[in-house]
PDB file of C-alpha atoms in Angstrom:
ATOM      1  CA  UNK A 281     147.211 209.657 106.348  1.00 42.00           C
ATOM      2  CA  UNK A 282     150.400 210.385 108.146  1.00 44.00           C
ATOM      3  CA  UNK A 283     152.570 207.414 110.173  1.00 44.00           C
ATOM      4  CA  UNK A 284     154.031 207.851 113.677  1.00 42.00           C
ATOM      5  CA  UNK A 285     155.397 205.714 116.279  1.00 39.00           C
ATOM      6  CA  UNK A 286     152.683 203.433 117.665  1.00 43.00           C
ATOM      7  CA  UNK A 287     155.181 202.486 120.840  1.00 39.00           C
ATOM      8  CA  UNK A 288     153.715 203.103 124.388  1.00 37.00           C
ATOM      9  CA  UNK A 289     149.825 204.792 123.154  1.00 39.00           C
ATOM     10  CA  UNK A 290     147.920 201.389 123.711  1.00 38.00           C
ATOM     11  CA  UNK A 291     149.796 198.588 125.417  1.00 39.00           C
ATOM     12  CA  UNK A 292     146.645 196.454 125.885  1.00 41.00           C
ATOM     13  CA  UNK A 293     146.559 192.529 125.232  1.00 42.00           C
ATOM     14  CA  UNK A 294     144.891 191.908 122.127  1.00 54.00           C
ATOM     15  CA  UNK A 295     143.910 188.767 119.614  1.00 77.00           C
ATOM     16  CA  UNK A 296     146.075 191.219 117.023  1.00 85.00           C
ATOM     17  CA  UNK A 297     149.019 192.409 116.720  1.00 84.00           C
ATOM     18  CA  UNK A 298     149.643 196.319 116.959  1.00 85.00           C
ATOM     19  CA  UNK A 299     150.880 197.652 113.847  1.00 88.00           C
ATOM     20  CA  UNK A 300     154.034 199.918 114.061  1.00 83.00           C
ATOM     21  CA  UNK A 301     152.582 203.182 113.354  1.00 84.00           C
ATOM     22  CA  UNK A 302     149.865 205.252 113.927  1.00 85.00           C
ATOM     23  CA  UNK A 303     147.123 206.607 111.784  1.00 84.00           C
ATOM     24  CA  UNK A 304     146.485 210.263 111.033  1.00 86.00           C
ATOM     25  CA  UNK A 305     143.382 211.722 109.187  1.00 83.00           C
ATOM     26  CA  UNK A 306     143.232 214.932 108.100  1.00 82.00           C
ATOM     27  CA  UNK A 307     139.254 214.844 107.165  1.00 81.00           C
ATOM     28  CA  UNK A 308     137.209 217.732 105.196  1.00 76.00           C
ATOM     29  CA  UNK A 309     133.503 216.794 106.192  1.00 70.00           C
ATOM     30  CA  UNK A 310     130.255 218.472 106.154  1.00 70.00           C
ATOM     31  CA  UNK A 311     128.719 217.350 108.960  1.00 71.00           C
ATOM     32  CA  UNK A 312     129.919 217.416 112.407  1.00 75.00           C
ATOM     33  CA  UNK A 313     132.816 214.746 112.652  1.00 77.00           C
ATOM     34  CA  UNK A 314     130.786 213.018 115.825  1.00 76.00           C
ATOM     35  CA  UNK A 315     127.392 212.993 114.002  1.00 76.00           C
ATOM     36  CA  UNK A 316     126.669 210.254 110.865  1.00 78.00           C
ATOM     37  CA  UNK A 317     123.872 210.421 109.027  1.00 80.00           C
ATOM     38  CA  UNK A 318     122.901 207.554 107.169  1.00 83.00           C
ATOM     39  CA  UNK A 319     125.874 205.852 107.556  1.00 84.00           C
ATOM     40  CA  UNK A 320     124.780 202.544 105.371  1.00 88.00           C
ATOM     41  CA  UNK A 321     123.771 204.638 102.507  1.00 86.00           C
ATOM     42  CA  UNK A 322     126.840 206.645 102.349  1.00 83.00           C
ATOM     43  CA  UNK A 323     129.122 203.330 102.128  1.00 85.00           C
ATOM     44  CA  UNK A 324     126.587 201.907  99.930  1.00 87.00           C
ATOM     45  CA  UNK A 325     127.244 204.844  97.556  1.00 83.00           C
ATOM     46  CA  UNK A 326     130.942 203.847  96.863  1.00 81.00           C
ATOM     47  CA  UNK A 327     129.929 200.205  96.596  1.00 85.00           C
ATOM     48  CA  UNK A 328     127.251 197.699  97.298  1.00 88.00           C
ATOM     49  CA  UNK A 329     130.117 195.698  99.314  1.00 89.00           C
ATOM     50  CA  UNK A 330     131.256 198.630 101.498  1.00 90.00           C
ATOM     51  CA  UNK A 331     127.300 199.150 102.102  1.00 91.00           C
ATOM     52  CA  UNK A 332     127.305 195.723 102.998  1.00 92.00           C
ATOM     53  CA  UNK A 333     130.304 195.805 105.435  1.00 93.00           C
ATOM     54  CA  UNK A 334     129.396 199.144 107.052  1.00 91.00           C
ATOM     55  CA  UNK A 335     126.258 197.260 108.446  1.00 91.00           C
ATOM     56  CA  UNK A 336     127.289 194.279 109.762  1.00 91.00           C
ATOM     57  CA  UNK A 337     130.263 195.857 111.179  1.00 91.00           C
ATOM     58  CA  UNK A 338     127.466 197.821 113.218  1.00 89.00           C
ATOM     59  CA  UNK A 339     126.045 194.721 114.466  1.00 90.00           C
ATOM     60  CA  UNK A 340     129.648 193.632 115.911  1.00 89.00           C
ATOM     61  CA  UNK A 341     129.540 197.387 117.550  1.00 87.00           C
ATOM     62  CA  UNK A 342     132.008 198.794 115.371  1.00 89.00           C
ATOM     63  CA  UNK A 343     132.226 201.168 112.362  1.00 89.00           C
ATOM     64  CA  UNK A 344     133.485 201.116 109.319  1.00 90.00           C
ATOM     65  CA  UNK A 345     135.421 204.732 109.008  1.00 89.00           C
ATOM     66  CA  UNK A 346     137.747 204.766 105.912  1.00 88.00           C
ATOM     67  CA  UNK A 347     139.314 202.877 103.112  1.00 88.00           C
ATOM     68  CA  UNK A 348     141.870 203.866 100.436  1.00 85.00           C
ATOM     69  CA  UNK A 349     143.159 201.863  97.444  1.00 81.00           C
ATOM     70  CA  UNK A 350     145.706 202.504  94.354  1.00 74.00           C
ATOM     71  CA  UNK A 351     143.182 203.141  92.186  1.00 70.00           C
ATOM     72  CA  UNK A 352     140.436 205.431  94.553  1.00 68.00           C
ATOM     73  CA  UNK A 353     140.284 208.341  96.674  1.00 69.00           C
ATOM     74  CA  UNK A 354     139.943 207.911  99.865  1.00 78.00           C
ATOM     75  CA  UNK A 355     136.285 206.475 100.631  1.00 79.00           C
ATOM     76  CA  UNK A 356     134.282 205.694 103.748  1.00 77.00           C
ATOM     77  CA  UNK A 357     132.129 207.461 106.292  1.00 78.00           C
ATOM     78  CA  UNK A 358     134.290 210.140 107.356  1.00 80.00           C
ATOM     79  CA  UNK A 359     135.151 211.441 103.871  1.00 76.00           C
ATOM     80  CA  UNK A 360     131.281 211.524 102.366  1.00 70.00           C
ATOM     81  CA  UNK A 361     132.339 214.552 100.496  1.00 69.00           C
ATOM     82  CA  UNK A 362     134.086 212.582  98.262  1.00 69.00           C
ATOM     83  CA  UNK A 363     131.319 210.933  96.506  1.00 67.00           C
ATOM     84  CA  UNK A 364     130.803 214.444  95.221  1.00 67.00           C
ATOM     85  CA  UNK A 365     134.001 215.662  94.933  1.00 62.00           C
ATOM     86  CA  UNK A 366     137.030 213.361  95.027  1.00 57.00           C
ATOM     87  CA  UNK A 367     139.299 215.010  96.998  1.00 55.00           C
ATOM     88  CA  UNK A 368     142.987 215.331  95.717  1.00 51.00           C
ATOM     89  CA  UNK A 369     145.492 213.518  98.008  1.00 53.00           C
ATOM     90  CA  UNK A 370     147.669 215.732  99.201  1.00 47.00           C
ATOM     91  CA  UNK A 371     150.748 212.952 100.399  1.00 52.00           C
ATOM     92  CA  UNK A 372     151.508 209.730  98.667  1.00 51.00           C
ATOM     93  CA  UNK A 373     149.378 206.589  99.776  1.00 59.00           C
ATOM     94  CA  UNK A 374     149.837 203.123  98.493  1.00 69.00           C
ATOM     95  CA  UNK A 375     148.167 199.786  98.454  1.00 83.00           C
ATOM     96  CA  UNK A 376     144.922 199.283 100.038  1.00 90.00           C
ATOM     97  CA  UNK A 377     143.642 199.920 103.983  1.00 90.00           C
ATOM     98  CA  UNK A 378     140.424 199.415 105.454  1.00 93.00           C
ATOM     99  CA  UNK A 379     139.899 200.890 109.193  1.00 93.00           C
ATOM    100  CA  UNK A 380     137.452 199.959 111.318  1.00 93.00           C
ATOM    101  CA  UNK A 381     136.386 201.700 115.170  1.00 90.00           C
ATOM    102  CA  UNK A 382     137.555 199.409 117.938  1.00 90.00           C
ATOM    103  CA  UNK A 383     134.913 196.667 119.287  1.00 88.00           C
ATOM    104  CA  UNK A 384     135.989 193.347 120.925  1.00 87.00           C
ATOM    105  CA  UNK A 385     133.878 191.467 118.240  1.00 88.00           C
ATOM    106  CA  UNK A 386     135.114 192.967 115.551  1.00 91.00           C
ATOM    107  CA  UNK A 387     138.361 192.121 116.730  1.00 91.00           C
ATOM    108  CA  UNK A 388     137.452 188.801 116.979  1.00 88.00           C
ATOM    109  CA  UNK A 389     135.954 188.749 113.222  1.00 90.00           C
ATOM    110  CA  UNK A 390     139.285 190.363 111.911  1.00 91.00           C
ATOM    111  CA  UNK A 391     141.295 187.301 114.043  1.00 87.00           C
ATOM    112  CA  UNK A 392     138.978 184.456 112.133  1.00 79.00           C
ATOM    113  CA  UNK A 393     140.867 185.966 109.043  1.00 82.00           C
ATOM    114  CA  UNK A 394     143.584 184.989 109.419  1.00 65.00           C
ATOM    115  CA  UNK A 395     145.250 187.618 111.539  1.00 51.00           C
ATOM    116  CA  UNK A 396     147.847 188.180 108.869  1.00 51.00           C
ATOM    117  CA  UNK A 397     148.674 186.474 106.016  1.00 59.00           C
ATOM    118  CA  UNK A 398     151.035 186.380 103.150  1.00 73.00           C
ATOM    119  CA  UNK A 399     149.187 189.613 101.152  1.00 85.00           C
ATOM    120  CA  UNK A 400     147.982 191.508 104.120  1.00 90.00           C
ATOM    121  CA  UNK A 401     148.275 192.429 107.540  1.00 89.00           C
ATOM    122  CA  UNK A 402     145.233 192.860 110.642  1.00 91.00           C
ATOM    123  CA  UNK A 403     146.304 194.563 113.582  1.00 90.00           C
ATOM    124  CA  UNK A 404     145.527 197.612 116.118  1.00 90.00           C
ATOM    125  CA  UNK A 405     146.761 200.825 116.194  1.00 89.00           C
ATOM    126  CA  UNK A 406     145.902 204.612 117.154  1.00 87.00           C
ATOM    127  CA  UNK A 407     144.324 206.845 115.902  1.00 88.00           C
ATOM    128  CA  UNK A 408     144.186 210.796 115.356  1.00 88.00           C
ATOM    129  CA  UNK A 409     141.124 212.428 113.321  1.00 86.00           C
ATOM    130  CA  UNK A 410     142.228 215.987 112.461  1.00 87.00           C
ATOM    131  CA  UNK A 411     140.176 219.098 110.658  1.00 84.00           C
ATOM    132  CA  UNK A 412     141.836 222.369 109.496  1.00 82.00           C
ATOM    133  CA  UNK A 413     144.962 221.560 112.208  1.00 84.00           C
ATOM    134  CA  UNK A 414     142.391 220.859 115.115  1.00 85.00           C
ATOM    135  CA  UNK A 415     142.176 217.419 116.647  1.00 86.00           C
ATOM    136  CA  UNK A 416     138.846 216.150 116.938  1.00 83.00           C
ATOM    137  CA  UNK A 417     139.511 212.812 118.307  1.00 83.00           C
ATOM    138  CA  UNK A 418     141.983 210.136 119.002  1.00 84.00           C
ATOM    139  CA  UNK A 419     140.666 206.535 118.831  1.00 85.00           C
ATOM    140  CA  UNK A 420     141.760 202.808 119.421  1.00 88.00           C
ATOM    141  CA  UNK A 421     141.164 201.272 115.788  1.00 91.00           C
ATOM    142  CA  UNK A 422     141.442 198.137 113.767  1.00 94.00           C
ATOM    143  CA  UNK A 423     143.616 198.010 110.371  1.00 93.00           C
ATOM    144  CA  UNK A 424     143.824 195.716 107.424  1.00 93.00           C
ATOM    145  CA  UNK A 425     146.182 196.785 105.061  1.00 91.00           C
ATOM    146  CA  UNK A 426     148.141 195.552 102.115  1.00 89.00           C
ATOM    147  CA  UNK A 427     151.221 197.270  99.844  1.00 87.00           C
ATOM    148  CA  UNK A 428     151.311 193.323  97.873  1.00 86.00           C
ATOM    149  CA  UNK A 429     150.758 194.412  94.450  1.00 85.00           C
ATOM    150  CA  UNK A 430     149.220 190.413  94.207  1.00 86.00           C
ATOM    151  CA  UNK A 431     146.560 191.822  96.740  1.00 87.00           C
ATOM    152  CA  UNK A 432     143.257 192.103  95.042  1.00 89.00           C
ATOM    153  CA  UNK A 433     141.248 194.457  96.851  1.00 88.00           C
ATOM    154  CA  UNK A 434     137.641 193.563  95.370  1.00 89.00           C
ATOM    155  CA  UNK A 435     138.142 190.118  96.568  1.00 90.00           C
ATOM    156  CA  UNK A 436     139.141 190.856  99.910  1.00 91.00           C
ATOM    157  CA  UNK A 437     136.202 192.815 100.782  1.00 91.00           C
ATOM    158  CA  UNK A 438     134.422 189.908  99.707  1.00 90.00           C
ATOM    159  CA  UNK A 439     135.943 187.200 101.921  1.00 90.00           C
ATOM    160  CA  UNK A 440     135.496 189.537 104.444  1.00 93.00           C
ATOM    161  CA  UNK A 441     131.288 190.714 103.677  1.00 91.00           C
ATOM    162  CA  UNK A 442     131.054 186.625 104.278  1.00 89.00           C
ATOM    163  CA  UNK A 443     133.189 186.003 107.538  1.00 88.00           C
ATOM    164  CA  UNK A 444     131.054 189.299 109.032  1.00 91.00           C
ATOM    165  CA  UNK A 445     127.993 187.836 108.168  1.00 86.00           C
ATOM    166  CA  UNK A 446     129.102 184.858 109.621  1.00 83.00           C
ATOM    167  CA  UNK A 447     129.818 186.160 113.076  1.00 80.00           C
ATOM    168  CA  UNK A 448     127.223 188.816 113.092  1.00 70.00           C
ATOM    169  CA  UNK A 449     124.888 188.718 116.013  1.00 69.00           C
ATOM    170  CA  UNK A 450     121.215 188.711 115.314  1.00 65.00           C
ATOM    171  CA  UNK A 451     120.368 191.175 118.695  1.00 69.00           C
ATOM    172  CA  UNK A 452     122.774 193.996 116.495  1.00 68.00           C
ATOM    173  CA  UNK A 453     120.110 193.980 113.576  1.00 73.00           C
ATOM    174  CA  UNK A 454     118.535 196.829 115.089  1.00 81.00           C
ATOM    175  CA  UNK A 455     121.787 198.834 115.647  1.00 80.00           C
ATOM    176  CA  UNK A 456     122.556 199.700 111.582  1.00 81.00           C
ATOM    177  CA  UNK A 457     118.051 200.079 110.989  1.00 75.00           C
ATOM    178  CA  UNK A 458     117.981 203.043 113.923  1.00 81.00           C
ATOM    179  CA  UNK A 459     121.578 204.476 112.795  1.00 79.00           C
ATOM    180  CA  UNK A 460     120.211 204.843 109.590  1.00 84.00           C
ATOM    181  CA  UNK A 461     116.596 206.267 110.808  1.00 79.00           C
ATOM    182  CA  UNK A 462     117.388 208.512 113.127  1.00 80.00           C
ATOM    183  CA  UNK A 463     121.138 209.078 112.709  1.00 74.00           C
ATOM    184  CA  UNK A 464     124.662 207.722 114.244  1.00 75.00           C
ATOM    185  CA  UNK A 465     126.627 209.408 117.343  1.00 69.00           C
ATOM    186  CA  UNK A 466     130.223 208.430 116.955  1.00 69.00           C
ATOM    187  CA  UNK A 467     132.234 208.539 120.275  1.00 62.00           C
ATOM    188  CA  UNK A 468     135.197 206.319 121.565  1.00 61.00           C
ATOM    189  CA  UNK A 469     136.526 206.269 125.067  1.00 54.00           C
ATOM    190  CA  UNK A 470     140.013 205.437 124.158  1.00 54.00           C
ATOM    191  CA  UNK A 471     140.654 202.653 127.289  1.00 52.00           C
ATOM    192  CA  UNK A 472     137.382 201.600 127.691  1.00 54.00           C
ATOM    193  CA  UNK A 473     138.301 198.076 126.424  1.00 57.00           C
ATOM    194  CA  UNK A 474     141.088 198.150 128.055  1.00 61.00           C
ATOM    195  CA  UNK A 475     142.594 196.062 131.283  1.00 62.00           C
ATOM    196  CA  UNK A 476     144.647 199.131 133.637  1.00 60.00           C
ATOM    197  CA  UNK A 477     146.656 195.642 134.707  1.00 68.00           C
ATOM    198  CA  UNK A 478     147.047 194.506 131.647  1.00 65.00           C
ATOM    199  CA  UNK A 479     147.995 197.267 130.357  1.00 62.00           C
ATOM    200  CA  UNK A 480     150.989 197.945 132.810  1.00 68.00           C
ATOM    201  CA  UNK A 481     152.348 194.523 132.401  1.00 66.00           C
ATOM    202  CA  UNK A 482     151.775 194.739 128.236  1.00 65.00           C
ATOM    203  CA  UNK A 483     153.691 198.178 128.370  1.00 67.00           C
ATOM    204  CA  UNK A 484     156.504 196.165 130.775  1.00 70.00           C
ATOM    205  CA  UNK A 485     157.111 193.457 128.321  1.00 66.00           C
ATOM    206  CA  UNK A 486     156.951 195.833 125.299  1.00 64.00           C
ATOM    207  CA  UNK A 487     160.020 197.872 126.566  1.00 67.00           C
ATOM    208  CA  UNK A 488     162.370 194.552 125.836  1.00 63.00           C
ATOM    209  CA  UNK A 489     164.529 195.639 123.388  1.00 62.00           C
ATOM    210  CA  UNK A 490     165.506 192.383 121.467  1.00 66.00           C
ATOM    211  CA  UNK A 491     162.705 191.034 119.317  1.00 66.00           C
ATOM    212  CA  UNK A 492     163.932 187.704 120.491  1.00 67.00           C
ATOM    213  CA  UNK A 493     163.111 188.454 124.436  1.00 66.00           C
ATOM    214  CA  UNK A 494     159.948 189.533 123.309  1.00 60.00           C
ATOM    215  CA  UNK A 495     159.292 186.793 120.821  1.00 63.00           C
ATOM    216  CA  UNK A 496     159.761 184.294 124.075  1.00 64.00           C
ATOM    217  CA  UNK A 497     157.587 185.873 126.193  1.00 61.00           C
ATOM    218  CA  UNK A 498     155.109 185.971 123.942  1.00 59.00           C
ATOM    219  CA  UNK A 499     154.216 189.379 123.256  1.00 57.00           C
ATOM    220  CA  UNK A 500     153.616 189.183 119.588  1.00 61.00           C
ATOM    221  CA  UNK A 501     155.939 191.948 116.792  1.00 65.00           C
ATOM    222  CA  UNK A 502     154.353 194.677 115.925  1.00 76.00           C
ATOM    223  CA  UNK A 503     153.269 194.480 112.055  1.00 78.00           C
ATOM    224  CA  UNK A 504     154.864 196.785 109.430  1.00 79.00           C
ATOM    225  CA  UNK A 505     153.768 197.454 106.400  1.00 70.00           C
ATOM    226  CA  UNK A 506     157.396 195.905 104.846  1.00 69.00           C
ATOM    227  CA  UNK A 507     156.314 192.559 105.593  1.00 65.00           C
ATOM    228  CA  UNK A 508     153.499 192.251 103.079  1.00 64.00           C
ATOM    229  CA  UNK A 509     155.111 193.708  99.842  1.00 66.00           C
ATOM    230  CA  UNK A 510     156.295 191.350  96.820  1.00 58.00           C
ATOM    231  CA  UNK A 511     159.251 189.189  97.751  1.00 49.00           C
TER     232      UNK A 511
END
């Protein structure tokens, strides 16, 4: 994963903050990048909680893509490889980070956490899913992510297995069965969730360039990654 400037790519009002970067992937996958196959299973492979997650995350129409921890590889649908062969990190990561495709619900679910607290941050940000120096896509997603040393990772995912069960919808059962049967087709439409409006006046405020102005008006800080290491 590789950070950039998150400033001006999505300006859209959201329960979340943004975070203050975005996210890069550089992926080495076997199938087709747009094409999952038994996306359950392959979560379920790296753990029964991940499997877990990965399907009700489906029901809130939303994915879960990628996680990475002090202690793994990096793990998730878009690295299946890797229950194979771990691959070798090629830059420094630390802490932990789950990412999730954009949905409204999910959003939602991620809010009744908490939005941030002391150990981690929630938020939006972009981003950019790359393969041997080609961009394949460039999507609106949903981080949690932690550098807290206090954070404990295997805990987390279980606070959050029970809030998504909590808020999953019982029409979305079907969703994880038939991406399982027959196969998932990943797309995004990077603004489809977005107000144009909205976004003109979000992008207006955001250009403030005191933290207090924009503090006022009520356009929340962008998160940082700072924020949530040990004091």
């Amino acid at each position: 994963m590789r950070g950039a400037s998150n400033r001006g790519m999505f300006g859209g009002v959201s329960r979340l903050p943004y975070w203050s970067q975005n996210m890069e992937f550089d992926i080495e996958t076997w199938v087709p990048y747009r094409c999952d196959f038994k996306p359950i299973t392959t979560n379920s492979l790296f753990s029964d909680a991940l499997g877990d997650i990965a399907e009700m995350a489906m029901m809130l129409d939303s994915e879960l893509l990628y996680m990475w921890n002090d202690e793994d590889c990096p793990i998730g649908t878009l690295v299946p490889e890797n229950l194979i062969r771990a691959r070798c990190v090629t830059e420094p990561h630390r802490g932990f980070a789950i990412v999730f495709a954009y949905s409204e619900a999910m959003e939602r679910a991620l809010h009744g956490l908490g939005g941030s607290g002391s150990l981690f941050g929630a938020g939006v940000t972009f981003c950019g899913i790359w393969k041997s120096s080609v961009l394949l896509d460039e999507c609106k997603v949903l981080v949690i992510a932690s550098v807290n040393p206090l954070f404990d990772h295997e805990e987390f995912l279980g606070f959050l297995k029970n809030e998504l069960s909590r808020r999953g919808k019982p029409e979305g059962r079907r969703i994880p069965y038939f991406a399982e049967k027959f196969g998932f087709r990943r797309f995004s439409i990077p603004y489809e969730t977005d107000d144009v409006i909205e976004l003109q006046i979000s992008n207006l405020l955001m250009d403030f360039e005191f933290d207090e102005t924009r503090r006022f008006i009520g356009i929340p800080l962008e998160l940082s990654l700072d924020d949530y290491q040990e004091v």
